[in-house]
Short mmCIF file of C-alpha atoms in Angstrom, two decimals:
data_model
loop_
_atom_site.label_atom_id
_atom_site.label_comp_id
_atom_site.label_asym_id
_atom_site.label_seq_id
_atom_site.Cartn_x
_atom_site.Cartn_y
_atom_site.Cartn_z
CA GLU A 1 6.96 5.06 -10.44
CA ASP A 2 9.17 3.97 -7.67
CA LYS A 3 8.34 5.40 -4.28
CA VAL A 4 9.25 5.06 -0.63
CA VAL A 5 6.83 6.17 2.03
CA GLN A 6 7.78 6.68 5.69
CA SER A 7 5.35 7.07 8.53
CA PRO A 8 4.75 8.88 10.77
CA LEU A 9 6.21 12.08 9.33
CA SER A 10 6.95 13.27 12.77
CA LEU A 11 6.48 12.20 16.41
CA VAL A 12 7.43 13.32 19.83
CA VAL A 13 8.00 10.96 22.76
CA HIS A 14 9.47 10.93 26.25
CA GLU A 15 12.76 9.53 27.19
CA GLY A 16 12.53 5.85 27.88
CA ASP A 17 9.66 5.24 25.41
CA THR A 18 10.02 2.77 22.61
CA VAL A 19 9.26 3.93 19.08
CA THR A 20 8.68 2.14 15.77
CA LEU A 21 9.23 3.91 12.54
CA ASN A 22 7.82 2.53 9.27
CA CYS A 23 8.99 2.48 5.77
CA SER A 24 7.01 0.98 2.95
CA TYR A 25 8.12 0.88 -0.69
CA GLU A 26 7.23 0.14 -4.24
CA VAL A 27 10.52 -0.07 -6.07
CA THR A 28 11.33 -2.22 -9.05
CA ASN A 29 14.43 -4.23 -9.01
CA PHE A 30 14.79 -4.12 -5.30
CA ARG A 31 18.37 -4.63 -4.13
CA SER A 32 18.47 -3.38 -0.48
CA LEU A 33 16.83 -1.01 2.03
CA LEU A 34 18.83 1.31 4.10
CA TRP A 35 18.18 3.36 7.21
CA TYR A 36 20.01 6.64 7.96
CA LYS A 37 19.94 9.04 10.85
CA GLN A 38 20.15 12.70 10.03
CA GLU A 39 20.68 15.02 12.97
CA LYS A 40 21.90 18.32 11.52
CA LYS A 41 23.23 17.78 8.06
CA ALA A 42 25.05 14.65 7.09
CA PRO A 43 22.84 11.50 7.19
CA THR A 44 24.79 8.73 9.01
CA PHE A 45 24.31 5.06 7.98
CA LEU A 46 22.42 2.80 10.49
CA PHE A 47 21.45 -0.41 8.74
CA MET A 48 21.34 -2.14 5.34
CA LEU A 49 18.71 -4.87 4.88
CA THR A 50 18.53 -7.29 1.95
CA SER A 51 16.80 -10.39 3.34
CA SER A 52 13.42 -10.85 4.80
CA GLY A 53 12.97 -11.73 8.48
CA ILE A 54 16.53 -11.20 9.58
CA GLU A 55 16.82 -8.57 12.28
CA LYS A 56 19.70 -6.20 12.33
CA LYS A 57 20.57 -4.80 15.72
CA SER A 58 22.83 -2.14 17.00
CA GLY A 59 22.47 -1.26 20.65
CA ARG A 60 19.03 0.03 21.29
CA LEU A 61 18.20 0.16 17.56
CA SER A 62 17.02 -2.63 15.48
CA SER A 63 15.36 -3.07 12.06
CA ILE A 64 13.76 -5.85 10.03
CA LEU A 65 12.55 -6.16 6.46
CA ASP A 66 9.54 -7.87 4.98
CA LYS A 67 10.04 -8.25 1.24
CA LYS A 68 6.65 -9.88 0.75
CA GLU A 69 4.68 -7.01 2.31
CA LEU A 70 7.24 -4.41 1.05
CA PHE A 71 8.08 -2.71 4.30
CA SER A 72 10.69 -2.20 6.93
CA ILE A 73 10.48 -1.08 10.54
CA LEU A 74 13.00 0.66 12.62
CA ASN A 75 12.68 0.21 16.37
CA ILE A 76 14.31 2.32 19.03
CA THR A 77 13.95 1.12 22.64
CA ALA A 78 14.59 3.18 25.87
CA THR A 79 14.83 6.33 23.77
CA GLN A 80 17.19 9.15 24.75
CA THR A 81 17.29 12.80 23.85
CA GLY A 82 20.21 12.03 21.60
CA ASP A 83 17.93 9.95 19.47
CA SER A 84 16.18 13.13 18.34
CA ALA A 85 16.82 13.32 14.51
CA VAL A 86 15.23 12.69 11.16
CA TYR A 87 15.35 9.01 10.28
CA LEU A 88 15.60 8.38 6.54
CA CYS A 89 14.69 5.22 4.71
CA ALA A 90 16.09 4.52 1.20
CA VAL A 91 15.66 1.65 -1.23
CA PHE A 92 18.15 0.71 -3.89
CA ASN A 93 16.81 0.09 -7.35
CA ALA A 94 19.35 -2.07 -9.08
CA GLY A 95 17.75 -1.86 -12.52
CA ASN A 96 19.26 0.02 -15.47
CA ASN A 97 18.86 3.30 -13.83
CA ARG A 98 20.59 2.18 -10.55
CA LYS A 99 19.92 4.67 -7.72
CA LEU A 100 18.57 5.08 -4.26
CA ILE A 101 14.96 6.14 -3.83
CA TRP A 102 14.49 8.11 -0.65
CA GLY A 103 11.59 8.54 1.75
CA LEU A 104 10.85 11.95 3.13
CA GLY A 105 11.97 10.89 6.61
CA THR A 106 10.40 10.62 10.10
CA SER A 107 11.23 13.48 12.46
CA LEU A 108 11.67 12.13 15.99
CA GLY A 109 11.79 14.33 19.08
CA VAL A 110 12.62 12.79 22.37
CA ASN A 111 11.86 15.03 25.37
CA PRO A 112 13.47 14.58 28.70
CA LYS B 1 40.42 8.61 8.11
CA ALA B 2 38.95 11.87 6.85
CA GLY B 3 35.25 11.84 5.93
CA VAL B 4 33.53 13.33 3.03
CA THR B 5 34.29 17.09 2.72
CA GLN B 6 31.93 19.47 1.00
CA THR B 7 32.67 23.14 0.37
CA PRO B 8 31.46 25.71 0.98
CA ARG B 9 29.15 24.99 3.88
CA TYR B 10 26.89 27.94 3.18
CA LEU B 11 26.31 30.06 0.16
CA ILE B 12 23.89 32.80 -0.77
CA LYS B 13 23.31 33.76 -4.36
CA THR B 14 20.91 35.86 -6.41
CA ARG B 15 18.65 34.68 -9.01
CA GLY B 16 20.36 34.18 -12.42
CA GLN B 17 23.74 33.64 -11.00
CA GLN B 18 25.60 30.37 -11.24
CA VAL B 19 27.18 28.31 -8.50
CA THR B 20 29.87 25.62 -8.15
CA LEU B 21 29.88 23.21 -5.21
CA SER B 22 32.75 20.83 -4.34
CA CYS B 23 32.81 17.38 -2.78
CA SER B 24 35.93 15.51 -1.77
CA PRO B 25 35.13 11.82 -1.04
CA ILE B 26 36.72 9.50 1.44
CA SER B 27 40.11 8.38 0.40
CA GLY B 28 39.80 5.21 -1.62
CA HIS B 29 36.17 5.88 -2.57
CA ARG B 30 35.69 6.30 -6.33
CA SER B 31 31.96 6.90 -6.46
CA VAL B 32 30.30 10.20 -5.74
CA SER B 33 26.60 10.90 -5.71
CA TRP B 34 24.93 14.27 -5.35
CA TYR B 35 21.45 14.92 -3.76
CA GLN B 36 19.22 17.90 -3.29
CA GLN B 37 17.29 17.95 -0.03
CA THR B 38 14.39 20.27 0.59
CA PRO B 39 11.69 19.89 3.36
CA GLY B 40 8.88 19.15 0.99
CA GLN B 41 10.68 16.84 -1.46
CA GLY B 42 13.17 15.03 0.78
CA LEU B 43 16.32 13.72 -0.80
CA GLN B 44 16.33 13.88 -4.60
CA PHE B 45 19.03 12.25 -6.57
CA LEU B 46 20.92 14.51 -8.92
CA PHE B 47 23.72 12.30 -10.41
CA GLU B 48 26.44 9.80 -9.72
CA TYR B 49 30.01 9.69 -10.96
CA PHE B 50 32.52 6.95 -11.04
CA SER B 51 36.02 7.11 -12.59
CA GLU B 52 35.28 10.60 -14.03
CA THR B 53 32.19 9.33 -15.88
CA GLN B 54 28.61 10.18 -15.10
CA ARG B 55 26.93 6.84 -14.38
CA ASN B 56 23.43 7.90 -13.57
CA LYS B 57 21.33 11.01 -13.62
CA GLY B 58 18.09 12.08 -11.83
CA ASN B 59 15.21 14.15 -13.14
CA PHE B 60 16.68 17.66 -12.96
CA PRO B 61 16.91 20.22 -15.80
CA GLY B 62 20.13 20.85 -17.65
CA ARG B 63 20.95 23.79 -15.50
CA PHE B 64 22.33 21.16 -13.08
CA SER B 65 25.51 19.57 -14.15
CA GLY B 66 28.60 17.98 -12.67
CA ARG B 67 31.89 16.42 -13.16
CA GLN B 68 34.51 14.24 -11.45
CA PHE B 69 38.22 14.64 -11.51
CA SER B 70 40.91 11.93 -11.58
CA ASN B 71 41.45 12.21 -7.83
CA SER B 72 37.68 11.35 -7.43
CA ARG B 73 36.87 14.80 -6.25
CA SER B 74 33.60 16.06 -7.75
CA GLU B 75 31.95 19.38 -8.53
CA MET B 76 28.43 20.24 -9.31
CA ASN B 77 27.33 23.42 -11.05
CA VAL B 78 23.99 25.08 -11.18
CA SER B 79 23.55 27.85 -13.75
CA THR B 80 20.83 30.45 -13.98
CA LEU B 81 19.82 29.97 -10.34
CA GLU B 82 16.21 30.01 -9.41
CA LEU B 83 14.58 30.69 -6.00
CA GLY B 84 13.55 27.02 -6.03
CA ASP B 85 17.08 25.87 -6.15
CA SER B 86 17.47 26.80 -2.39
CA ALA B 87 18.25 23.56 -0.67
CA LEU B 88 20.73 21.54 1.12
CA TYR B 89 23.01 19.85 -1.39
CA LEU B 90 24.47 16.61 -0.08
CA CYS B 91 27.38 14.54 -1.51
CA ALA B 92 27.80 10.89 -0.78
CA SER B 93 30.77 8.72 -1.44
CA SER B 94 31.03 4.99 -1.66
CA VAL B 95 33.65 2.50 -2.69
CA ALA B 96 32.04 1.51 -6.01
CA PRO B 97 28.96 2.82 -7.98
CA GLY B 98 25.43 1.73 -7.05
CA LEU B 99 26.48 0.76 -3.57
CA ARG B 100 26.93 -2.93 -4.33
CA ASN B 101 26.10 -3.71 -0.60
CA THR B 102 28.41 -1.00 0.87
CA GLU B 103 26.87 1.93 2.39
CA ALA B 104 27.30 5.53 1.23
CA PHE B 105 28.92 8.11 3.50
CA PHE B 106 27.56 11.58 3.45
CA GLY B 107 29.28 15.00 3.74
CA GLN B 108 27.90 17.84 5.86
CA GLY B 109 26.29 19.39 2.88
CA THR B 110 26.20 22.82 1.30
CA ARG B 111 23.32 25.05 2.26
CA LEU B 112 22.36 27.06 -0.83
CA THR B 113 20.01 30.10 -0.49
CA VAL B 114 19.00 31.85 -3.63
CA VAL B 115 17.53 35.33 -2.98
#
């Protein structure tokens, strides 16, 4: 059965810290891995990763995929209170039953 | 351009009732997916519609149904509500079905509480 596992489930850091969020997966017919940030309700898109070893970067956020070891990490440097959110990882199964498989998310709290 | 619009934002229903939720995708997006989100289960896929046809369906009972109209707006219906149906229902729109390397945009969701 396809599954996406995120760790840790939650963590709290101080402003300025660097955090690494993990996403491992076992999904047949892998097409892509996506990261979303969910603050109150609507998840907002961060990154889509399809190739191993190519880092995607947007400001203080970056992400990379390892298709051999079946995981991805999301890094946030110099964290700010506005980074507090749930970070969701999803993997797209491009098989006959095409759909996104979602992890439970990592809840990140950034204290001033 | 306007984002994904879901209505209503909040809903309280009693067990046994039925409910209809609405989702208007981003203009030009033809694919709409529905998700149920609960603290313990995370985001669970309900179904996906494209061009008024259901393209894909998750593992939910038949009480959960949906449809899509010619203007790409979608509705989902839950009949005979149960307490366990209390959740945040999210709708996501994308240009084409199954992502095809384009991201999905989410609405603000409908918070359904069944009492």
